GROMACS .gro file of C-alpha atoms in nm:
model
  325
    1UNK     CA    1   7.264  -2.113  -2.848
    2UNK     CA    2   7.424  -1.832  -2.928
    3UNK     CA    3   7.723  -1.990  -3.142
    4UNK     CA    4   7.462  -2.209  -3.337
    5UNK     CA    5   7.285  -1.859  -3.333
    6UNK     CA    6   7.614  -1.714  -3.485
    7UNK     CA    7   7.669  -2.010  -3.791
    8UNK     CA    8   7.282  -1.966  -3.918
    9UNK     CA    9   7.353  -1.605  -3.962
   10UNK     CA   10   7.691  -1.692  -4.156
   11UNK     CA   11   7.623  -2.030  -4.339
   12UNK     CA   12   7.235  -2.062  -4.323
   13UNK     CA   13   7.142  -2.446  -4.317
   14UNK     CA   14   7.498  -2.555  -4.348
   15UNK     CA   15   7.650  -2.399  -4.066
   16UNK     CA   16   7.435  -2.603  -3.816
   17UNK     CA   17   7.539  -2.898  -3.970
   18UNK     CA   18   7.689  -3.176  -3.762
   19UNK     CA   19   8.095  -3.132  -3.760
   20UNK     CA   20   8.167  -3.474  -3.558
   21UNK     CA   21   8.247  -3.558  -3.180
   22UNK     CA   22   8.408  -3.257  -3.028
   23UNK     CA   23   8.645  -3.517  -2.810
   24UNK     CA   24   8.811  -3.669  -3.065
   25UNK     CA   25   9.087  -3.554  -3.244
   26UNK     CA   26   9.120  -3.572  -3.658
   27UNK     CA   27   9.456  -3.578  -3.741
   28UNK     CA   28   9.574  -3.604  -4.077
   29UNK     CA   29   9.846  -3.861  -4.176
   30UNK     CA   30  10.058  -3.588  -4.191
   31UNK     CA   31   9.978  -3.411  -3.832
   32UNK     CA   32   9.962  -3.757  -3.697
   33UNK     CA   33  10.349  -3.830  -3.831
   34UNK     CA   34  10.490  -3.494  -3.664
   35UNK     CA   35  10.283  -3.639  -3.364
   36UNK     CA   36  10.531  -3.960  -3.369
   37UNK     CA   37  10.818  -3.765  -3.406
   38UNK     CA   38  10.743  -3.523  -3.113
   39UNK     CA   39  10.664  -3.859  -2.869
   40UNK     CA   40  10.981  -3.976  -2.993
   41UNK     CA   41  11.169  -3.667  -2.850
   42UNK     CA   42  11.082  -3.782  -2.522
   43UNK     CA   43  10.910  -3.638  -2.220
   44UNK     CA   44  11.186  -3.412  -2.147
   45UNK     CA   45  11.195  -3.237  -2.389
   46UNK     CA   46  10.845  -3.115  -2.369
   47UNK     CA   47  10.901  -3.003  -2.021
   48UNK     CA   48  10.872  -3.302  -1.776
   49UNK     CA   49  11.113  -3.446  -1.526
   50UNK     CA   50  11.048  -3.789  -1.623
   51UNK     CA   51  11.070  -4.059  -1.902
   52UNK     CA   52  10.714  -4.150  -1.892
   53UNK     CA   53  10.433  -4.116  -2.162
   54UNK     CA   54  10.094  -4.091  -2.040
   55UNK     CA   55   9.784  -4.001  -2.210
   56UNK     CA   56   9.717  -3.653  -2.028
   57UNK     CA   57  10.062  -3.578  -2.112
   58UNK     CA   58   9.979  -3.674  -2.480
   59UNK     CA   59   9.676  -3.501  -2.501
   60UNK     CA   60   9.897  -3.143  -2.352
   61UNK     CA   61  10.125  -3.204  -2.667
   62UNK     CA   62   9.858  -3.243  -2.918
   63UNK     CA   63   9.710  -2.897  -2.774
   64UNK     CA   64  10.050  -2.710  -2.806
   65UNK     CA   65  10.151  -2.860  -3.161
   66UNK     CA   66   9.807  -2.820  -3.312
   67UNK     CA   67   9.578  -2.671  -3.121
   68UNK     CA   68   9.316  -2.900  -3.078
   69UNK     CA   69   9.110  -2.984  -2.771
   70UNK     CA   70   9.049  -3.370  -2.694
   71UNK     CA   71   8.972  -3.588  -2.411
   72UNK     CA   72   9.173  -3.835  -2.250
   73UNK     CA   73   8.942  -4.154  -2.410
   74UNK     CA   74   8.988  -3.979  -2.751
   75UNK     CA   75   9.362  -4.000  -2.756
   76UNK     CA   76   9.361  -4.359  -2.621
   77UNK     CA   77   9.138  -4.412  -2.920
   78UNK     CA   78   9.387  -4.235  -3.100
   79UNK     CA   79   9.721  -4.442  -3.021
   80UNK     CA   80   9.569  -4.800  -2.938
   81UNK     CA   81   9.620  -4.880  -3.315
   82UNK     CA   82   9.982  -4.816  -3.347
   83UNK     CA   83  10.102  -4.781  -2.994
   84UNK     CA   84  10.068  -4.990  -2.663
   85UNK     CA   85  10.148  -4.928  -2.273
   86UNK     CA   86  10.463  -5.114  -2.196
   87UNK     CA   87  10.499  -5.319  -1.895
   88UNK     CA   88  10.751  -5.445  -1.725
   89UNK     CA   89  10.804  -5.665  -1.514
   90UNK     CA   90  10.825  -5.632  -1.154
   91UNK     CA   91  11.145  -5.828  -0.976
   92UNK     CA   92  10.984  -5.920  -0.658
   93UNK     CA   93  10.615  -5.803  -0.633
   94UNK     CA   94  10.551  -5.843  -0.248
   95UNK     CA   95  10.166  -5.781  -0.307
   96UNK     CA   96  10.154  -6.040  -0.520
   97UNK     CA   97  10.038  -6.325  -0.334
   98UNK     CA   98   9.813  -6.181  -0.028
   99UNK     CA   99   9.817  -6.319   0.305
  100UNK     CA  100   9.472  -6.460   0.388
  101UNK     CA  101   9.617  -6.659   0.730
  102UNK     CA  102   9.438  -6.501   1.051
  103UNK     CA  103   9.739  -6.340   1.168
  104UNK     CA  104   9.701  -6.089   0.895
  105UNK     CA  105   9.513  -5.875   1.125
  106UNK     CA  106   9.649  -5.987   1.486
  107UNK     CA  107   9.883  -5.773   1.631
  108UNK     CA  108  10.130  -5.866   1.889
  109UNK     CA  109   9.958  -5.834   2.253
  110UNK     CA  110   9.704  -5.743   2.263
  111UNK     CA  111   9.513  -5.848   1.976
  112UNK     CA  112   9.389  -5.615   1.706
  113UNK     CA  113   9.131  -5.741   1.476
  114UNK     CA  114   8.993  -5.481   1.200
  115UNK     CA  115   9.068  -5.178   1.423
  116UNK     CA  116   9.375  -4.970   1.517
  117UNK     CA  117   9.313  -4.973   1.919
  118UNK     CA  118   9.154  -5.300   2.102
  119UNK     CA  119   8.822  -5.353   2.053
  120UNK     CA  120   8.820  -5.000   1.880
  121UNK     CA  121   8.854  -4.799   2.218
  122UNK     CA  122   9.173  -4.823   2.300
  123UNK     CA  123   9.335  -4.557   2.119
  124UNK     CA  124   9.015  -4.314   2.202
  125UNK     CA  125   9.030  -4.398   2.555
  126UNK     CA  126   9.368  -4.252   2.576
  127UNK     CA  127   9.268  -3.939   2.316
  128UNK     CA  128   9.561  -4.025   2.164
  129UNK     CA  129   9.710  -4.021   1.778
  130UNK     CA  130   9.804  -4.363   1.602
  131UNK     CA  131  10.134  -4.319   1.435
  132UNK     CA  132  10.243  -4.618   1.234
  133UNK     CA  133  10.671  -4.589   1.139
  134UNK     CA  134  10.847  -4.796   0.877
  135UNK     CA  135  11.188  -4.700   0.692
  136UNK     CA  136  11.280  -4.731   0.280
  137UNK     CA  137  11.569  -4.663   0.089
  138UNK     CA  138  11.613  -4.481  -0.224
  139UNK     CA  139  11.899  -4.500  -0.463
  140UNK     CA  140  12.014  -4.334  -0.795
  141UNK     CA  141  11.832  -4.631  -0.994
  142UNK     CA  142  11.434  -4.550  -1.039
  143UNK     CA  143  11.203  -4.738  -1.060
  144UNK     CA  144  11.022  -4.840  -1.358
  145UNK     CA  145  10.673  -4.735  -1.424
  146UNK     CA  146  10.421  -4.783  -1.708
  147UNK     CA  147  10.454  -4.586  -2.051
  148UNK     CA  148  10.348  -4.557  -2.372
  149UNK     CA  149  10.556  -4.612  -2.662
  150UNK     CA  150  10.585  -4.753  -3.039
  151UNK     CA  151  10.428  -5.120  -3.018
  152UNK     CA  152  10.703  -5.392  -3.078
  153UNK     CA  153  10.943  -5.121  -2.908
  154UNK     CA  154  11.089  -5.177  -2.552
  155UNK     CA  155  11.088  -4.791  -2.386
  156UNK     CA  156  11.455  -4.750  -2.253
  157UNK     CA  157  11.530  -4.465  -1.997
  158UNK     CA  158  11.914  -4.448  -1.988
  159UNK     CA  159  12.051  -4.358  -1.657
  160UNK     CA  160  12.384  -4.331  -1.489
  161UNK     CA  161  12.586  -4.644  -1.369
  162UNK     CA  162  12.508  -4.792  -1.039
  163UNK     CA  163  12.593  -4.558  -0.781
  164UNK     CA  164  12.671  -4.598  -0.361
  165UNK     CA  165  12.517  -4.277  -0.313
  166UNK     CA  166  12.180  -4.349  -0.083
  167UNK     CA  167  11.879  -4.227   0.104
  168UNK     CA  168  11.696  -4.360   0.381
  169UNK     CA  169  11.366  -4.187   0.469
  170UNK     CA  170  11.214  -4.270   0.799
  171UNK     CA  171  10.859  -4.184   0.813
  172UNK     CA  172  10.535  -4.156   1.047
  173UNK     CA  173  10.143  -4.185   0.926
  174UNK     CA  174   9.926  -4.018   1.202
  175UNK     CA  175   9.573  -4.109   1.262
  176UNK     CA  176   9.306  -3.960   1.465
  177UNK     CA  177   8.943  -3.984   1.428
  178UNK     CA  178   8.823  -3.606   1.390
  179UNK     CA  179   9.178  -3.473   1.276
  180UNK     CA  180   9.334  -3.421   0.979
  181UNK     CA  181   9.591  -3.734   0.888
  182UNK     CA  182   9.971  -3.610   0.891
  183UNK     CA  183  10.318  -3.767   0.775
  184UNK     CA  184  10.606  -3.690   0.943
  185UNK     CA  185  10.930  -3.803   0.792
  186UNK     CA  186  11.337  -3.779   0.812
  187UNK     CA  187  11.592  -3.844   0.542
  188UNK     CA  188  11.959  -3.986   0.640
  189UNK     CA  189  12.225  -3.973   0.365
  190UNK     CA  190  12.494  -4.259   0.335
  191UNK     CA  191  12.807  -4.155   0.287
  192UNK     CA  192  12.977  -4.466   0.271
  193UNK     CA  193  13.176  -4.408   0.563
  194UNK     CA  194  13.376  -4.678   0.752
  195UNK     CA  195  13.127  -4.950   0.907
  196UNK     CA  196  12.846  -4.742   0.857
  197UNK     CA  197  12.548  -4.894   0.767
  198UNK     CA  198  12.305  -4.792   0.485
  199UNK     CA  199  11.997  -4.735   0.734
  200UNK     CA  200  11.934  -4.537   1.057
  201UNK     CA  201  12.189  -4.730   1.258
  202UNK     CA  202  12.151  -4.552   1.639
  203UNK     CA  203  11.827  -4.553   1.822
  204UNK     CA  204  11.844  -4.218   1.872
  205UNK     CA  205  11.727  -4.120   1.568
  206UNK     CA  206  11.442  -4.285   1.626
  207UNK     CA  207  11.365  -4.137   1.939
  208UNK     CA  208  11.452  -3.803   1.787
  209UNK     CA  209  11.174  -3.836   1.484
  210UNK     CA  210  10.906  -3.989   1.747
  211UNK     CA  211  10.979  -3.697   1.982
  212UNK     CA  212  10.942  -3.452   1.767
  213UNK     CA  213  10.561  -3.565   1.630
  214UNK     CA  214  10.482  -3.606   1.985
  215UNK     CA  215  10.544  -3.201   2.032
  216UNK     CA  216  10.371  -3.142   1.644
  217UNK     CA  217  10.050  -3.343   1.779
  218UNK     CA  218  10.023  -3.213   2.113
  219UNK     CA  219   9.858  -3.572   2.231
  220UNK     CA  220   9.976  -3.909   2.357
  221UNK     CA  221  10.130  -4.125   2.049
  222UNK     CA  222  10.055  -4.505   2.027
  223UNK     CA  223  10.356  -4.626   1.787
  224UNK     CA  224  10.321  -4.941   1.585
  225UNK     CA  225  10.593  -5.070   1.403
  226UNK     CA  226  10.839  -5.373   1.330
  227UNK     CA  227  11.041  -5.549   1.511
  228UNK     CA  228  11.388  -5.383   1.369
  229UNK     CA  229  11.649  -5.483   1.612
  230UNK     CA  230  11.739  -5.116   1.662
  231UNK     CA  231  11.310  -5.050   1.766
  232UNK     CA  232  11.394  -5.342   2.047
  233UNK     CA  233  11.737  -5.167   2.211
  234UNK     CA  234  11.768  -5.120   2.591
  235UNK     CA  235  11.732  -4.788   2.520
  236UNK     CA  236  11.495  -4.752   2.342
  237UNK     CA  237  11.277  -4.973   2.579
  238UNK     CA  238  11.381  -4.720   2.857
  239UNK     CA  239  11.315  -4.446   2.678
  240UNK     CA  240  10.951  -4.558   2.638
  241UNK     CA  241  10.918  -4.684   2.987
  242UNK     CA  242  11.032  -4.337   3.097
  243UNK     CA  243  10.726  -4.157   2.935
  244UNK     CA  244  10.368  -4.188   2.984
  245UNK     CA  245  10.246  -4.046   2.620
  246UNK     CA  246  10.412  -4.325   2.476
  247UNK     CA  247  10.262  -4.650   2.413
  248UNK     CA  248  10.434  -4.903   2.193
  249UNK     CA  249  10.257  -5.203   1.923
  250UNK     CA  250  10.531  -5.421   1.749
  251UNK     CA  251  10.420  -5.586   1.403
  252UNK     CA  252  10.372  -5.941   1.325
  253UNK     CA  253  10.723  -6.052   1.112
  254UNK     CA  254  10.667  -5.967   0.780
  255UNK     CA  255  10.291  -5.772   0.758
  256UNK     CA  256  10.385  -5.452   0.527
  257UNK     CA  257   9.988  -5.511   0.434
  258UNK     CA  258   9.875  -5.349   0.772
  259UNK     CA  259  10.142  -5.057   0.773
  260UNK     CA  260  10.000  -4.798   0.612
  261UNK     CA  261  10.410  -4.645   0.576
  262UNK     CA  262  10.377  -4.912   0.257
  263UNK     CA  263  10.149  -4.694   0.044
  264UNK     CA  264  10.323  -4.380   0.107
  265UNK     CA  265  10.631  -4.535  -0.058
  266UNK     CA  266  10.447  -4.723  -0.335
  267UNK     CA  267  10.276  -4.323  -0.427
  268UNK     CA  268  10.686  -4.226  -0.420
  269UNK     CA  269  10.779  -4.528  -0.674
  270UNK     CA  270  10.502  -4.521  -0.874
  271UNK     CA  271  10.519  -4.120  -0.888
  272UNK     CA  272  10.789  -3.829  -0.875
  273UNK     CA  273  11.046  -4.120  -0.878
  274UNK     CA  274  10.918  -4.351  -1.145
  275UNK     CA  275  11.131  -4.328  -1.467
  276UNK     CA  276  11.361  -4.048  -1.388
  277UNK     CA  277  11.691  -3.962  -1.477
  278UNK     CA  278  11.849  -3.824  -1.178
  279UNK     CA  279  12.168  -3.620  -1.268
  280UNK     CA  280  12.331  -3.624  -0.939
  281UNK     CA  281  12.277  -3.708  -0.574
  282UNK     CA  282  12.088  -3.361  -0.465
  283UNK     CA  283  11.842  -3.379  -0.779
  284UNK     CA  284  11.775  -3.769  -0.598
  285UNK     CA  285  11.690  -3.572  -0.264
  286UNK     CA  286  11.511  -3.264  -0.463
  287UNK     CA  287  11.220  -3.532  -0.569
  288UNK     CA  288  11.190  -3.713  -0.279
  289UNK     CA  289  11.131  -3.407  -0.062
  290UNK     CA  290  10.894  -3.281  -0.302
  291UNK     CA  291  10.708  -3.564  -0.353
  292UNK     CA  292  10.677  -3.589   0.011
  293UNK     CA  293  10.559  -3.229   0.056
  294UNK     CA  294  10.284  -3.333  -0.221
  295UNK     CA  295  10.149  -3.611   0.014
  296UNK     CA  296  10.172  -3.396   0.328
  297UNK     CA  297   9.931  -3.119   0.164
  298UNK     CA  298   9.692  -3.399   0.054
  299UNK     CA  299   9.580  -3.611   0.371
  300UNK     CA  300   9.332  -3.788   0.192
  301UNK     CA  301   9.618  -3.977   0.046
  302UNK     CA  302   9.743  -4.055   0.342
  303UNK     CA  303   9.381  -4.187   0.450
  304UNK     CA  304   9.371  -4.405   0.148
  305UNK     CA  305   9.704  -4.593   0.241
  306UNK     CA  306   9.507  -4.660   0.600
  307UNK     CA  307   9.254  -4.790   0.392
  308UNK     CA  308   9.396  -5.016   0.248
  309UNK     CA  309   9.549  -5.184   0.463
  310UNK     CA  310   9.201  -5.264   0.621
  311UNK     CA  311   9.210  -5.072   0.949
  312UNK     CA  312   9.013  -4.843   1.071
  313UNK     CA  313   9.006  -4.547   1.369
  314UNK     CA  314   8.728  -4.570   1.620
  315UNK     CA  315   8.616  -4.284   1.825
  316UNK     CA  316   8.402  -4.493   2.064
  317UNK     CA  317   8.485  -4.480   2.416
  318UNK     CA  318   8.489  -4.776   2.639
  319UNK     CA  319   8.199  -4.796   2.916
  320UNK     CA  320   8.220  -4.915   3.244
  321UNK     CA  321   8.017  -5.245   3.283
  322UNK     CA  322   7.832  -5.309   3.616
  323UNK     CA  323   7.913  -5.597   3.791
  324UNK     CA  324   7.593  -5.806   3.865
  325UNK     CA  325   7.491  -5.810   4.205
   0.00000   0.00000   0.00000
C-alpha cells in the first residue's frame, strides 16, 4: 500500500497503472542475445562445478547480468521457444523394467513382506537399528545428467581420457523407528596394484565398517545385504556367530529395488557427480565426500530412499499369545 501510495503521489493516475506480471522477465532482443552468449560460456564460468544448465541456475544469471527478479516458470517460459532440455540416453537403465514377481518383497529366511523385521516386530523386539550395506564404484568418467542447451545442439562436457584411477564407497543406511536415519560409509582407493581387485577385496573391511556403526548406534544391528562372496566367508560367518548384537538378512539375487543403498547412489549420480569435469583423482574424492556429508546432514533423504523401496519400520512389539486351555 504504501508503494502504490508512493506512485499516486509521483505519477497521479498513471503510476498505478498495471506494469505486467512481476514473474516474468522482458528481455529485449538485445538483452536476450547477451543472455545466449553468457549460457554459452558455460556453467563454469559463472561459478559452478559442473556442466549442467538448469533453470534456477538460469534465473541466478539473469539476476547478476540484468538485474531482474523472475521465477523459475517465467524463465522456462522464457527458453522453451529457442532452447530444449537434452536427454540422453541411459546405457543400461536397471529401473527400467520393474520386478512385479512375489519375490520382490521376500527376503531370504525368514520371509519379509512390506516390512523391515518379520511380521513388523522383529527388529523392535530386539530394539535394534536396521542397517542395509551395498558397495558402488566411482571413476573419473561422470555421469550424464539433464541440461539445457541450444535446440538442435547436442551439450558436450569434454573430460579427460579414460582413466584406472577408482573409488569404491561402501556404505550403511540405518533405520530406527523414533531415531533420526544415519549413513555410514567408507571409501577404498585402487591403486592398480598387482592382483588387486577394484572393490573391497578382504572381509575385514567389512567387519571393520559394520563394527564401527555398531559403537556410533549404541544398539544391536540387523544387517541386510547381498550375497557378495566376500559377505559369505568363513570369517565373516564366525565373526557374526561370535556376537550377539549382530543379526544377519542376505538379499534375494539381484533386488537393488529393496536396498535402500540404491538411492543414496542414484542422489550421488544424478547430483555433485553429474556432468563434472574432474581435474584429477583428489577433486574425484573432494565431491564424493561432500556430497556424502550433504546426505548425512539431511536424513529425510535418506528416509525417502527407504521409501521407495517400499519398506517400512514398525515399532510394534510382539505379544505373547495364550495357549487355549
Amino acid at each position: 500500500m504504501e508503494r502504490r501510495r508512493r506512485r499516486w503521489h509521483e505519477a497521479g493516475e498513471q503510476g498505478l497503472a498495471s506494469r505486467g506480471s512481476p514473474g516474468r522477465p522482458e528481455l529485449s532482443d538485445t538483452q536476450f542475445a547477451l543472455l545466449e552468449q553468457e549460457l554459452a560460456k558455460g556453467p563454469a564460468v559463472h561459478g559452478w562445478a559442473d556442466q549442467r544448465w538448469t533453470l534456477s541456475r538460469v534465473q541466478t544469471v539473469i539476476g547478476r547480468r540484468f538485474h531482474l527478479t523472475c521465477s523459475v516458470a517465467a524463465v522456462w517460459r522464457l527458453l522453451h521457444p529457442t532452447v530444449g532440455p537434452g536427454r540422453p540416453p541411459p546405457d543400461a537403465p536397471w529401473n527400467a523394467t520393474r520386478r512385479q514377481s512375489n519375490c520382490g518383497r521376500r527376503w531370504g529366511c525368514p520371509r519379509l513382506r512390506g516390512s523391515v523385521a518379520t511380521g513388523g516386530n522383529f527388529a523392535a523386539a530386539l530394539d535394534a537399528w536396521i542397517v542395509f550395506e551395498d558397495e558402488a564404484g566411482f571413476s573419473m568418467t561422470p555421469p550424464r545428467a539433464n541440461t539445457w542447451g541450444p535446440r538442435g545442439q547436442t551439450p558436450v562436457v569434454r573430460v579427460r581420457g579414460r582413466s584406472w584411477r577408482r573409488w569404491s564407497i561402501a556404505a550403511l543406511c540405518c533405520y530406527k523407528s523414533g531415531k533420526r536415519s544415519r549413513l555410514t560409509y567408507q571409501p577404498r582407493p585402487y591403486r592398480r596394484r598387482k592382483n588387486e581387485r577394484k572393490s573391497f577385496d578382504d572381509w575385514t573391511d567389512y567387519r571393520d565398517l559394520v563394527r564401527r556403526a555398531h559403537l556410533q548406534l549404541g544398539g544391536p544391528v540387523i544387517l541386510i545385504w547381498d550375497s557378495l562372496n566376500t559377505h559369505l566367508t568363513a570369517g565373516m560367518r564366525e565373526h557374526i556367530a561370535e556376537h550377539d548384537w549382530l543379526t544377519v538378512f542376505q538379499l534375494p539375487p539381484y533386488a537393488p529395488d529393496l536396498n535402500p543403498v540404491e538411492g543414496i547412489w542414484s542422489l550421488l549420480r544424478r547430483g555433485p557427480l553429474a556432468n563434472v569435469a574432474f581435474a584429477d583423482n583428489e577433486h574425484l574424492v573432494r565431491t564424493l565426500r561432500r556430497g556424502l556429508r550433504q546426505i548425512q546432514y539431511r536424513p529425510h533423504l535418506i528416509n525417502g530412499c527407504l521409501t521407495e523401496t517400499g519398506l517400512t519400520t514398525s515399532n510394534k512389539h510382539p505379544t505373547t499369545r495364550r495357549k487355549p486351555q
